Each structure stands twice: as structure tokens, then as C-alpha cells.
CSV table of C-alpha atoms in Angstrom, one decimal:
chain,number,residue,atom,x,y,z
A,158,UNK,CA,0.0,0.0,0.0
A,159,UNK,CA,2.5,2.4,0.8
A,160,UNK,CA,4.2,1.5,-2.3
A,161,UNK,CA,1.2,2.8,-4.5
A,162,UNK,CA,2.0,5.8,-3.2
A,163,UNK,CA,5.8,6.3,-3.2
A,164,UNK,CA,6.8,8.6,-5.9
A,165,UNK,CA,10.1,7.8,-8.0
A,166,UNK,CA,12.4,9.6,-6.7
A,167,UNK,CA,11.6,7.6,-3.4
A,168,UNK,CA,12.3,4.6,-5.0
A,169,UNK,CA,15.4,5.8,-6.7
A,170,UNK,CA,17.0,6.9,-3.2
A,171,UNK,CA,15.6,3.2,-1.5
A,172,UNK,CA,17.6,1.7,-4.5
A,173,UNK,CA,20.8,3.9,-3.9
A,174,UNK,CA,20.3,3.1,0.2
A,175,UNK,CA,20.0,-0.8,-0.6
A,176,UNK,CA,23.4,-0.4,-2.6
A,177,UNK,CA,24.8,1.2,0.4
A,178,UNK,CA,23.7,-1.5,3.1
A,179,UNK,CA,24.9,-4.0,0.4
A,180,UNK,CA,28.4,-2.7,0.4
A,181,UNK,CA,28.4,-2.3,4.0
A,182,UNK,CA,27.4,-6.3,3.9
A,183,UNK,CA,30.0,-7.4,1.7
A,184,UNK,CA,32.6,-5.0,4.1
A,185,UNK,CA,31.4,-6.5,7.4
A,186,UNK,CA,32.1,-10.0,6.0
A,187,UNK,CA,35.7,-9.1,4.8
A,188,UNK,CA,36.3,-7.3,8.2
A,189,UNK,CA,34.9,-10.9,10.0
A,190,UNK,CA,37.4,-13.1,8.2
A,191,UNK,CA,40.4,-10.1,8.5
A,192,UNK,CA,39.6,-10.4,12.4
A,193,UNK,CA,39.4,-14.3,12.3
A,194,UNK,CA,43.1,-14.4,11.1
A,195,UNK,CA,44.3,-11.8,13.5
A,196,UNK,CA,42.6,-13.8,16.3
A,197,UNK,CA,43.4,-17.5,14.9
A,198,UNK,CA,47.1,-15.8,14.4
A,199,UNK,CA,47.7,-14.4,17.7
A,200,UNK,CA,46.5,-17.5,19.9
A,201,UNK,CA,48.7,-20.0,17.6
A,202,UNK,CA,52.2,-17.6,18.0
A,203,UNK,CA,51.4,-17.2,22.1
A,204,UNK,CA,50.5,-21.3,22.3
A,205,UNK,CA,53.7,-22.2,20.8
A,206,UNK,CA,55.2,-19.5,22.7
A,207,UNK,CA,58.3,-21.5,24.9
A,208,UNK,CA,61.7,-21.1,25.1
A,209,UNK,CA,64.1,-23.1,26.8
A,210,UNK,CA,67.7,-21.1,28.2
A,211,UNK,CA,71.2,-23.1,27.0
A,212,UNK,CA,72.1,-23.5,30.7
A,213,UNK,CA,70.5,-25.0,33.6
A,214,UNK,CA,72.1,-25.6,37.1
A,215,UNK,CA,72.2,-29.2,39.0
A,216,UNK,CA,68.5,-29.2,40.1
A,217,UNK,CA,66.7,-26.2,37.2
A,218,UNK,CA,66.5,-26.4,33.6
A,219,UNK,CA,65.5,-23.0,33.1
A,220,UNK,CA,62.7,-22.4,30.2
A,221,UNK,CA,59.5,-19.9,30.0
A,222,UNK,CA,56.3,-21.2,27.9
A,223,UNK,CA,52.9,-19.7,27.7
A,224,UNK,CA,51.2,-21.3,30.3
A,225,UNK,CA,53.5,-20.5,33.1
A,226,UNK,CA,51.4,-17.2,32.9
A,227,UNK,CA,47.8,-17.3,33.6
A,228,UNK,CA,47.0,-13.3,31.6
A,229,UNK,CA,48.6,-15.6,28.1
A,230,UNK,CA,46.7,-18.8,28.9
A,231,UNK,CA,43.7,-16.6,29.2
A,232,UNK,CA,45.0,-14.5,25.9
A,233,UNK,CA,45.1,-17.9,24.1
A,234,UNK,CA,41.6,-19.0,25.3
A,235,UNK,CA,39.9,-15.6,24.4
A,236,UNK,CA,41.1,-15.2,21.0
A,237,UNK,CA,40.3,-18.9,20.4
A,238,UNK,CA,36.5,-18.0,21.5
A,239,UNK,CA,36.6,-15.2,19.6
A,240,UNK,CA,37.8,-16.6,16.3
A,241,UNK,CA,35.1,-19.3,16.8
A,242,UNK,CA,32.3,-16.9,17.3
A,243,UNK,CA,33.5,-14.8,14.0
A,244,UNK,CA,33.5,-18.4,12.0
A,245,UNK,CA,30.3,-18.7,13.0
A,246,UNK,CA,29.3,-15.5,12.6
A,247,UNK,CA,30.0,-15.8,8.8
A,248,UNK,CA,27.0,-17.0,7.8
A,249,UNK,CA,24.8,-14.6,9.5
A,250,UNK,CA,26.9,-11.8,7.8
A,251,UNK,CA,26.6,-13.6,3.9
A,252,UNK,CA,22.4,-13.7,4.8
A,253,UNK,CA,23.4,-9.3,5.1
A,254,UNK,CA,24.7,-9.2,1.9
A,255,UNK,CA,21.6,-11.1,0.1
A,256,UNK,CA,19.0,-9.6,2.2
A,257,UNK,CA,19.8,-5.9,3.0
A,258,UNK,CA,16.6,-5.4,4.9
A,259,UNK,CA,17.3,-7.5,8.0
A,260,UNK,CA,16.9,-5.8,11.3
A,261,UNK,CA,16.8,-8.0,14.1
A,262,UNK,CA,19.8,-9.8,13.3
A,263,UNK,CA,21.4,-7.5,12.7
A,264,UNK,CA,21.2,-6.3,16.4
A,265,UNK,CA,21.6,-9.3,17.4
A,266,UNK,CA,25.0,-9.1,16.0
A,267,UNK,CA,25.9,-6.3,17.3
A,268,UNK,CA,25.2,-7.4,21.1
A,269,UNK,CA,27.5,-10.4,20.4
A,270,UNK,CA,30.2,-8.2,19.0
A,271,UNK,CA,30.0,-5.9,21.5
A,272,UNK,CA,30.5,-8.8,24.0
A,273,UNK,CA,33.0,-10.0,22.1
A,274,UNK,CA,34.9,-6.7,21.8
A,275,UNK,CA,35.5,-6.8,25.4
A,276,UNK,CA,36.3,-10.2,26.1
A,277,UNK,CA,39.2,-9.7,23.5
A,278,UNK,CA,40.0,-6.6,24.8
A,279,UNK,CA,40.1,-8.0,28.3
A,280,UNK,CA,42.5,-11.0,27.5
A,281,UNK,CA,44.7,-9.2,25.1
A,282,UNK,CA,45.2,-5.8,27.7
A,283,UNK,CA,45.8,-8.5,30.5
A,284,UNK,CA,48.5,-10.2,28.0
A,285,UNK,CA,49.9,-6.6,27.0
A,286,UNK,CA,50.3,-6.0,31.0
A,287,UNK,CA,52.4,-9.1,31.5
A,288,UNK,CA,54.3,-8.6,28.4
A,289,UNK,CA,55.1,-4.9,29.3
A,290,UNK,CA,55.9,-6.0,33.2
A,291,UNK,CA,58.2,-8.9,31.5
A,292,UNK,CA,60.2,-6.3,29.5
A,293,UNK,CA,60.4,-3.2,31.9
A,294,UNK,CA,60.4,-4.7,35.7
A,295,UNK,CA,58.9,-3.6,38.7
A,296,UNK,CA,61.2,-2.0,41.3
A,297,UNK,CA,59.0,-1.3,44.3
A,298,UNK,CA,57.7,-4.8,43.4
A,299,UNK,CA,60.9,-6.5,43.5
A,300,UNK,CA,59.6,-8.1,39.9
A,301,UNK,CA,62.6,-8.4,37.5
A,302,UNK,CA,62.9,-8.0,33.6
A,303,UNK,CA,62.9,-11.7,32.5
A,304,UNK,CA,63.0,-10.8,29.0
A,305,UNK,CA,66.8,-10.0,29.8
A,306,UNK,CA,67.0,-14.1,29.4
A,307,UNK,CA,63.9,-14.9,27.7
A,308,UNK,CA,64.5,-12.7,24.7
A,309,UNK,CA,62.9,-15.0,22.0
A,310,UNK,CA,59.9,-15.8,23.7
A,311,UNK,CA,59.4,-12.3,24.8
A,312,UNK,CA,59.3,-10.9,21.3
A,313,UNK,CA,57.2,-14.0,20.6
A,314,UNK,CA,54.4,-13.1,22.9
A,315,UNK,CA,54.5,-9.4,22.2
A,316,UNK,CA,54.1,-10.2,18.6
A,317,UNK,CA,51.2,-12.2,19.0
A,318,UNK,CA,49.5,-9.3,20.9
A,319,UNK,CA,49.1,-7.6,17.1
A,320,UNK,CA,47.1,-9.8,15.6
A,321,UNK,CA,44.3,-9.8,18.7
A,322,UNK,CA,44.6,-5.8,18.3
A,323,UNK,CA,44.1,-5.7,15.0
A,324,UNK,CA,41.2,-8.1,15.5
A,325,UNK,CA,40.2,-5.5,18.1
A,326,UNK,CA,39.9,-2.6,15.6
A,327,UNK,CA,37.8,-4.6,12.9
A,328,UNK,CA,34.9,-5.3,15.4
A,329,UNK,CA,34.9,-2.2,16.7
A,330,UNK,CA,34.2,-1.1,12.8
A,331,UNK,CA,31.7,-3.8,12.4
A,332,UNK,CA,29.7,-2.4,15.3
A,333,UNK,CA,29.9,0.8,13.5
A,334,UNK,CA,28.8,0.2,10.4
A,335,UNK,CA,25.7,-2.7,11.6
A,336,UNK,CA,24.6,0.7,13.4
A,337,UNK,CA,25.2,2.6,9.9
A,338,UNK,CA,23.3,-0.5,8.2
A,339,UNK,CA,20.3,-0.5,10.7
A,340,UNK,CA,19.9,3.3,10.8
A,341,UNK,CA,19.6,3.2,6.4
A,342,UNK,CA,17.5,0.3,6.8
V,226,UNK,CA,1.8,13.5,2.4
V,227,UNK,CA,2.6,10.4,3.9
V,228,UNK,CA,0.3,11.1,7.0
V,229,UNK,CA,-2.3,11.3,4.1
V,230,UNK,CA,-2.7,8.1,3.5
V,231,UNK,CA,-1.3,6.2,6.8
V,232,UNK,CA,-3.9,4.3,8.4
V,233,UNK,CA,-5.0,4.9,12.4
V,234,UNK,CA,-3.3,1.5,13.5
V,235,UNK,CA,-0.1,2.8,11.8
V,236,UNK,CA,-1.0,6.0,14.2
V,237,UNK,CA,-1.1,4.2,17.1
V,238,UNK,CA,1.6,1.9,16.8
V,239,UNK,CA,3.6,4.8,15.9
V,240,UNK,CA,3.2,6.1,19.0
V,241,UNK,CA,4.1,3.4,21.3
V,242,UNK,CA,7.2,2.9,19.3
V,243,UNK,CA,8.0,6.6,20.3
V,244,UNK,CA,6.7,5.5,23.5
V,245,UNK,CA,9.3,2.8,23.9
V,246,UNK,CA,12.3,5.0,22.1
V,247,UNK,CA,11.7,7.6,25.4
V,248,UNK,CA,11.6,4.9,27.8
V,249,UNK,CA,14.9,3.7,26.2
V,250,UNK,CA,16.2,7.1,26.1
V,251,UNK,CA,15.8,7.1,29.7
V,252,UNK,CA,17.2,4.0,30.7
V,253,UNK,CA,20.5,5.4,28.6
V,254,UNK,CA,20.5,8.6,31.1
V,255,UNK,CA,20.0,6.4,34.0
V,256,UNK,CA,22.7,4.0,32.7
V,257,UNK,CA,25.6,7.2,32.2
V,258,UNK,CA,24.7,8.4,35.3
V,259,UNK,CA,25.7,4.8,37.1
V,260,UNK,CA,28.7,4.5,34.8
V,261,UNK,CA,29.9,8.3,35.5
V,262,UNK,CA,29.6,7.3,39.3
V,263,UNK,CA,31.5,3.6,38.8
V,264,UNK,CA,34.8,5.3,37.0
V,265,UNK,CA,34.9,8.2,39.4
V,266,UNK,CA,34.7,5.6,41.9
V,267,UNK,CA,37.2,3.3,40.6
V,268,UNK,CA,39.5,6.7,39.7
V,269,UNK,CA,39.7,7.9,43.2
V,270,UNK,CA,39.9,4.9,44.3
V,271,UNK,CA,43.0,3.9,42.5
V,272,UNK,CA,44.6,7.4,42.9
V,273,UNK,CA,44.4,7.1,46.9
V,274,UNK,CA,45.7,3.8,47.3
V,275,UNK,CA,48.7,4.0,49.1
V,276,UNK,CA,50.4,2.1,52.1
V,277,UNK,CA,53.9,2.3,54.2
V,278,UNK,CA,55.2,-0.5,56.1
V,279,UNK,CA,55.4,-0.2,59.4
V,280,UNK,CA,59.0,-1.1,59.6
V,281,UNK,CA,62.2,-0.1,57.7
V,282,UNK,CA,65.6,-0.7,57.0
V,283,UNK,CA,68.4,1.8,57.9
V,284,UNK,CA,68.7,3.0,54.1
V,285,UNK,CA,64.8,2.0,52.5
V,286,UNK,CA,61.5,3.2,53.8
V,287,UNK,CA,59.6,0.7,52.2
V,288,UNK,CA,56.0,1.9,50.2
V,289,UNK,CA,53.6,1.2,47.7
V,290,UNK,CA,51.7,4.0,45.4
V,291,UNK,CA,49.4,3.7,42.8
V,292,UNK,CA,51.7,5.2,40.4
V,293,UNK,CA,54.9,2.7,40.9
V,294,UNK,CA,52.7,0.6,38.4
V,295,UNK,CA,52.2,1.7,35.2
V,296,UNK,CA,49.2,-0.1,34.6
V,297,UNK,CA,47.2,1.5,37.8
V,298,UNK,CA,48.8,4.7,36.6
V,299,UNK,CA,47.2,3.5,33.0
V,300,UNK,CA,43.6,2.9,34.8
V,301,UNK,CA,43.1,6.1,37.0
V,302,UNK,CA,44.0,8.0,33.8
V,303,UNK,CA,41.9,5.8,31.2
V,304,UNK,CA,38.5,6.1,34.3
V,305,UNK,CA,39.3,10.0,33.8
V,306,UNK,CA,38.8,10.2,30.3
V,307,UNK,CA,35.5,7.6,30.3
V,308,UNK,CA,34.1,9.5,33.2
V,309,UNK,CA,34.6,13.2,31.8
V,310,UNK,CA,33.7,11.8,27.9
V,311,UNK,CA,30.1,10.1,29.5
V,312,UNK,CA,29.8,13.6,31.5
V,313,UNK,CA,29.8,15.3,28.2
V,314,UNK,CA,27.4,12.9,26.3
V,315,UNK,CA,25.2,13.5,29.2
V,316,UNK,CA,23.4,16.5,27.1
V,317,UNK,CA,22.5,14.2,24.0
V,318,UNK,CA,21.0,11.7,26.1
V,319,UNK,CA,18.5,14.6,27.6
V,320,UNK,CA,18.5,15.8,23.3
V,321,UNK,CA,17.6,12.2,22.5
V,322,UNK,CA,14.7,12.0,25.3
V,323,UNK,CA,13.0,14.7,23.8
V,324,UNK,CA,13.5,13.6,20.2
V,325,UNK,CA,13.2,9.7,20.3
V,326,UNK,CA,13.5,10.3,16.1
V,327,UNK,CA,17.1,11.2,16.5
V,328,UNK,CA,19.3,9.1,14.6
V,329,UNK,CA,22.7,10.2,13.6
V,330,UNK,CA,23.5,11.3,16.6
V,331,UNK,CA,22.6,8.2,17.8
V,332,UNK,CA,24.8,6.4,15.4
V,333,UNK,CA,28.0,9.2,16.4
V,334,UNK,CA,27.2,8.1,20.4
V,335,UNK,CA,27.4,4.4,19.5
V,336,UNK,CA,30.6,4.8,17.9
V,337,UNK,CA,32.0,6.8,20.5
V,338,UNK,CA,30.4,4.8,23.3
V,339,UNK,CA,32.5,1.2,21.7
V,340,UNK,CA,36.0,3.4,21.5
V,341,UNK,CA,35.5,4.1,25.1
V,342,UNK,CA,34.5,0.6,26.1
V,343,UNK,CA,37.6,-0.8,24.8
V,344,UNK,CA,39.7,2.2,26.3
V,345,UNK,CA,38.0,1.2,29.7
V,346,UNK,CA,38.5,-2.5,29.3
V,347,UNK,CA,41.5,-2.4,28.1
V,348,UNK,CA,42.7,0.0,31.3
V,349,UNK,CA,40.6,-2.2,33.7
V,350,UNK,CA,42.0,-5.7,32.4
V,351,UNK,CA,45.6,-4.5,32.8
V,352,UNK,CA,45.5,-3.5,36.3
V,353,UNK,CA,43.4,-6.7,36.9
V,354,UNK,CA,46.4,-8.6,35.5
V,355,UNK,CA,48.8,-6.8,37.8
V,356,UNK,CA,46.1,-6.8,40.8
V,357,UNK,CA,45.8,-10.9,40.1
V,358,UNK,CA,49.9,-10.6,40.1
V,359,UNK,CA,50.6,-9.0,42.9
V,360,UNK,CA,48.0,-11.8,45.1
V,361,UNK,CA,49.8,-15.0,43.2
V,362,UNK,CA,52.8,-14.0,42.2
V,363,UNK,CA,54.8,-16.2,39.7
V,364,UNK,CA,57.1,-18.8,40.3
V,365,UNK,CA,58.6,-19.1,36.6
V,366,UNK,CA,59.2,-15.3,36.0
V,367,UNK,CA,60.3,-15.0,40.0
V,368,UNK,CA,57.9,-12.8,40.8
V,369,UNK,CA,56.6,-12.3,44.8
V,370,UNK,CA,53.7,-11.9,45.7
V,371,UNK,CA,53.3,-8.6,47.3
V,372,UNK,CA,50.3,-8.7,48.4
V,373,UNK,CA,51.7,-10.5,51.9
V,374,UNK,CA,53.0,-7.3,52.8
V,375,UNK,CA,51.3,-4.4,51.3
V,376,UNK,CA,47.6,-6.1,52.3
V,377,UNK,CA,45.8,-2.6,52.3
V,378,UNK,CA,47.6,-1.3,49.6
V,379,UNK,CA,46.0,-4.5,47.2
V,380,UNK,CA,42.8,-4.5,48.6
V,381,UNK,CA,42.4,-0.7,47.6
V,382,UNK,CA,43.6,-1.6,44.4
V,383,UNK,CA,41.6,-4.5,43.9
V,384,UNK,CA,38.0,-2.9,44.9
V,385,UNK,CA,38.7,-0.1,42.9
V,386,UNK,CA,38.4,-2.2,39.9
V,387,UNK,CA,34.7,-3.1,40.1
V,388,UNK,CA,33.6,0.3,39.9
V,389,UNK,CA,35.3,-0.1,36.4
V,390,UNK,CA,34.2,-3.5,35.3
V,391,UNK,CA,30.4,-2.0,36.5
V,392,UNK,CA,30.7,0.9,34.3
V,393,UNK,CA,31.9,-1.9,31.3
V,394,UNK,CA,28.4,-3.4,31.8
V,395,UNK,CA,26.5,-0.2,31.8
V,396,UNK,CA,28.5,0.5,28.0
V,397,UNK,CA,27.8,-2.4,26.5
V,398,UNK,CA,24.2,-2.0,27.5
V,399,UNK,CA,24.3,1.6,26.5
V,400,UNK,CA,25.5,0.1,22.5
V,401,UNK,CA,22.6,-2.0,22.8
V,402,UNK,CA,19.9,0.1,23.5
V,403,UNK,CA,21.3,2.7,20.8
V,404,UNK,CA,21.2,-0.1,18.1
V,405,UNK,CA,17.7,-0.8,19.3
V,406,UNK,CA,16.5,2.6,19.2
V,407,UNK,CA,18.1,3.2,16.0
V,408,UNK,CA,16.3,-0.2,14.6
V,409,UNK,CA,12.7,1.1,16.0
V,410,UNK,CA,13.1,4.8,14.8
């Protein structure tokens, strides 16, 4: 009924805002599987994360490995949820792209990303903590630097901090532009 | 010209989306409100967490401050940022109860209401890293556990986190509710 009465320029600009909330579709869905390489990425490099020094006395054998810190076992866990949830989100995001109507899942999607923006967040800020203690030391603490010994896996666990940050940036676009999408709607 | 033709239910149901865009416009005041007071909270909280031992050594006095860690340092200054930026989006919440049809600022709050939940998470996660530190300590990396001597000083800095994490919630509910008022406009 209300199409009976639309005039054409209405239906020119619907057309045009469609074409929009397409493109934004086909971007969420590229900024999804971006994100599930960062996360997939930056769990793998901090799980194989170990590192054993060349000398050991009569009783130690000294060597560092992920899970002797609980901030990188929980790292490793988070970005491993979060790269299942985006794999799974996939589909949701390809049903965007062929129906650029959809409302409600839309926000649904949202609310999941936004959960899962700061459960990533969480573990990788806990892991960057660590990392940064690792490399700098804590005087009043009495915490030393043990990346003066532990050099390799040091770098390794910082590096693996990028790919969860970079995941970090693409959902918060992806929250962005479903908000974009739902207000063109 | 549209009103021409809409029918009465249209009218009516119309009106109790408006009805339920104000309600939600409220609910996103109350929810600033309770995040402005759970950052301040945390802040101060952090700020004025100190503790001296009660004994010392000829040449040390020994202390603990907030700001001999960088990552508390990080999380009083990160709650003064999200607690002056949600005192200033305070007047578009009171804008957006009057005009439920708002929608691009709407769309401009959500965007900056996700950049500030992941500056808040990511301050609150790393001090929660060094808080959990400082109680366990870690055997691999030699690192004490602190918190056996300075007991006030980690309680303080421990409590002063879930002001924080509260005011975490209250964003991510606040992203909702936008999306959903957005969706219903």
C-alpha cells in the first residue's frame, strides 16, 4: 500500500540506500574473516610461545612457555572463542549481503560483538600488562625484567599481541557500520 | 503526504514505538549516570591507594603507590577520560529524550560509546592482570607476591576495579539500547 503511493524519486533513493547497506554487507564479512586471522594468528604464536635457556644448574633447567602465565593462557583461550564466534558468525553476515533489509539480526549481532569486543579486549590488555611488566620490571615490586634471558619468547608473545589488536579494531568497525546499516534500513 | 494516506493503527503503533524510544532514552541517562559514578569511583579509588610498612631498614622506607605501576597509573588515567567523555554525552541523552527520532547522533554516540568501552577494558583488564599478580605472584618469571605485605595497599587496588568492570556493563548495555533505538526509529 504504501508502495502505491511512493513517488520515483523515493524509490530511486531506497535503490541507492539498498546499494549502500549491500556494500556495507560485503565489508562486514571481509572485516569478519580479517579479524578471524588476526585472532586465529595471535593464539597459535602465544601457544607455541616456549623457550628453553642453554644453561640449567644441578636441580633447574630453566625455560619460560605460555602457560606458566595465567593473563597468556587466558590470551590464548579468548582469542580462540573469539575466532570461533567470527567463524560462525559468517553465515549470519553472507544472509546481510543477500538480504539488506534484516533488522533484528542484525542487532543481534551487534550485542554479540560488542561482547565479544570486550572479552578480546580483556585478555589481550591483561596479556599486554604481562608482556610490558616482562620487559620493563617492577622496582617497588621486587619483579625483574625476564626478557633479559627470555629474549625469544618475549618478542614472541609481544608479537602475538598484534594480531588480537588488530582483530580488536575490525569489530569495533563492524559495530559501526551494523549501526550505519540499521539506521539506512 | 505520507500522513495522508497512513492508516489509524499505523497511528497508534507509531506512538508506542516513540513511546518505547523515550523509555529507552531514559534508561540510557540512568545508565551514564551509574557509569559516571562507577569510573569516578574506581579513579579515586585507584589514585588514593597508598600504604607504608610499618618497619624499615636503615637506608629504604619501604611503600607502595598507585603510580609505581604503570598499569594502575594507565587505569586512574583511562577512568578520567570515560568518566569526563560520559559527563559530556550526558546532554545528548537529555536531546535524544526529547526527540526519540534522532538518529545520527545516535549512530555518532554508539561509535564513541564502543571506542570508550575498549579504552576502559582495556585500562581495567591490565591493572586486573597486575592486581591478580601482585596476590599469586609467579614462580617461573620469580615474581613475589606482594600482596603478603602491602595487604591494604591491594585490597584498595583491587576494589577499585569493580567500579570499572560496573561501568563496562553499563557500555555495552548503552551500545545495545542505541542499536535498538536506531532499529525502532
Amino acid at each position: 500500500m504504501m508502495k502505491a503511493v511512493s513517488i520515483e524519486s523515493g524509490e530511486a533513493s531506497k535503490a541507492i540506500g539498498h546499494g549502500v547497506n549491500r556494500g556495507l554487507s560485503v565489508f562486514d564479512l571481509v572485516l569478519r574473516i580479517v579479524a578471524i586471522v588476526g585472532t586465529l594468528a595471535g593464539a597459535v604464536a602465544m601457544g607455541t610461545a616456549e623457550q628453553t635457556l642453554p644453561f640449567a644448574t644441578q636441580l633447574v633447567q630453566f625455560s619460560a612457555q605460555y602457560d606458566d602465565f595465567d593473563s597468556f593462557k587466558l590470551f590464548v583461550i579468548v582469542n580462540a572463542i573469539v575466532c570461533v564466534y567470527l567463524a560462525l558468525s559468517l553465515p549470519f553476515s553472507i544472509f546481510h549481503i543477500m538480504r539488506s533489509r534484516a533488522g533484528k539480526s542484525r542487532i543481534l549481532l551487534i550485542f554479540l560483538d560488542a561482547i565479544m569486543l570486550v572479552l578480546l579486549t580483556s585478555g589481550a590488555s591483561a596479556a599486554a600488562a604481562i608482556v610490558y611488566l616482562a620487559h620493563t620490571g617492577n622496582t617497588s615490586a621486587n619483579w625483574f625484567s625476564v626478557c633479559q634471558q627470555y629474549t625469544d619468547f618475549c618478542q614472541r608473545s609481544a608479537g602475538s599481541l598484534i594480531g588480537s589488536f588488530g582483530a580488536m579494531v575490525c569489530l569495533v568497525l563492524l559495530i559501526i557500520f551494523s549501526a550505519v546499516a540499521i539506521s539506512r534500513r
